[in-house]
Amino acid sequence: MTQSSVGSVLGHRVVPLVASVIAGVLTAVQARINGQLAVEVGNGLEAAVYSFGSGLVVMTVIVLAVPSIRAGVGRVPQAIRAGELKWWQALGGVLGGFFVGVQTAVVPLLGVAVFTVAIVAGQSTNSLVVDRIGLGPAGVQRITPTRIVSAALAVAAVTVAVS
């Protein structure tokens, strides 16, 4: 493998990894904000509606402002009808709403750190199942010993964090 191809492979993985870390940082900030919002309004579900609703407003403005995104959103129903997209693959927003709802209700009780570690543990363990079944866009992925140890470490972190 040449040095330029190694750099290309690393760049192909580094940018998404860095973006994921930034999203993780922002998720912790989001948890803090939504948790405080729940405390202020006195109800986690009301806070989640406000949080998710404001996100809907932002996304609506983006869709209206960017023609390529508007066209892509418009293709979703047709892709479902044509079988190019399974109906359940369009339900990510429902799960996102559930996530925000749980986040706003739980963070005031557990704190951001324990909530985040618990989320990571759940994601780490279930990601093995999702990959093995082949629900992700990369298709079926093997469950390797390294991936099992990684998921176990995430669950151990939850145990340590809540003890």
Coordinates of C-alpha atoms in Angstrom, one line a residue, residues 36-109:
Q36 CA -32.5 21.8 32.7
L37 CA -35.5 22.6 30.5
A38 CA -37.4 19.7 32.0
V39 CA -36.6 21.0 35.5
E40 CA -37.8 24.5 34.6
V41 CA -41.0 23.5 32.9
G42 CA -41.6 20.7 35.5
N43 CA -42.2 17.9 33.0
G44 CA -39.7 15.9 30.9
L45 CA -42.3 15.2 28.2
E46 CA -43.2 18.9 27.8
A47 CA -39.5 19.7 27.6
A48 CA -39.0 17.0 24.9
V49 CA -41.9 18.4 22.8
Y50 CA -40.3 21.9 22.9
S51 CA -36.8 20.5 22.2
F52 CA -37.9 18.2 19.4
G53 CA -40.3 20.8 18.0
S54 CA -37.6 23.5 17.8
G55 CA -35.4 21.0 15.9
L56 CA -38.3 20.4 13.5
V57 CA -38.6 24.1 12.9
V58 CA -34.8 24.3 12.1
M59 CA -35.0 21.3 9.8
T60 CA -38.0 22.7 8.0
V61 CA -36.2 25.9 7.3
I62 CA -33.2 23.9 6.0
V63 CA -35.4 21.8 3.8
L64 CA -37.1 24.9 2.4
A65 CA -33.8 26.7 1.8
V66 CA -31.8 23.9 0.2
P67 CA -33.3 22.5 -3.1
S68 CA -31.2 19.3 -3.1
I69 CA -32.4 18.4 0.4
R70 CA -36.0 19.3 -0.5
A71 CA -35.7 17.0 -3.5
G72 CA -34.3 14.2 -1.4
V73 CA -37.0 14.5 1.2
G74 CA -39.5 14.4 -1.6
R75 CA -38.1 11.2 -2.9
V76 CA -38.7 9.3 0.4
P77 CA -42.3 8.3 -0.2
Q78 CA -41.6 7.2 -3.7
A79 CA -38.6 5.1 -2.6
I80 CA -40.8 3.4 0.0
R81 CA -43.5 2.6 -2.6
A82 CA -40.8 1.3 -5.0
G83 CA -39.3 -0.9 -2.3
E84 CA -35.9 0.9 -2.5
L85 CA -36.5 2.0 1.1
K86 CA -38.3 -0.2 3.7
W87 CA -41.0 1.7 5.6
W88 CA -39.4 1.1 8.9
Q89 CA -36.2 2.8 7.7
A90 CA -38.1 6.1 7.7
L91 CA -38.9 5.8 11.4
G92 CA -35.6 7.2 12.7
G93 CA -37.3 10.4 13.8
V94 CA -39.7 8.5 16.0
L95 CA -36.7 6.9 17.8
G96 CA -35.1 10.3 18.0
G97 CA -38.2 11.7 19.7
F98 CA -38.1 8.7 22.1
F99 CA -34.5 9.5 22.8
V100 CA -35.1 13.1 23.5
G101 CA -38.1 12.3 25.7
V102 CA -36.1 9.9 27.8
Q103 CA -33.2 12.3 27.9
T104 CA -35.2 15.2 29.2
A105 CA -36.9 13.0 31.9
V106 CA -33.8 11.1 33.0
V107 CA -31.0 13.6 33.0
P108 CA -32.4 15.6 36.0
L109 CA -32.5 12.3 37.9

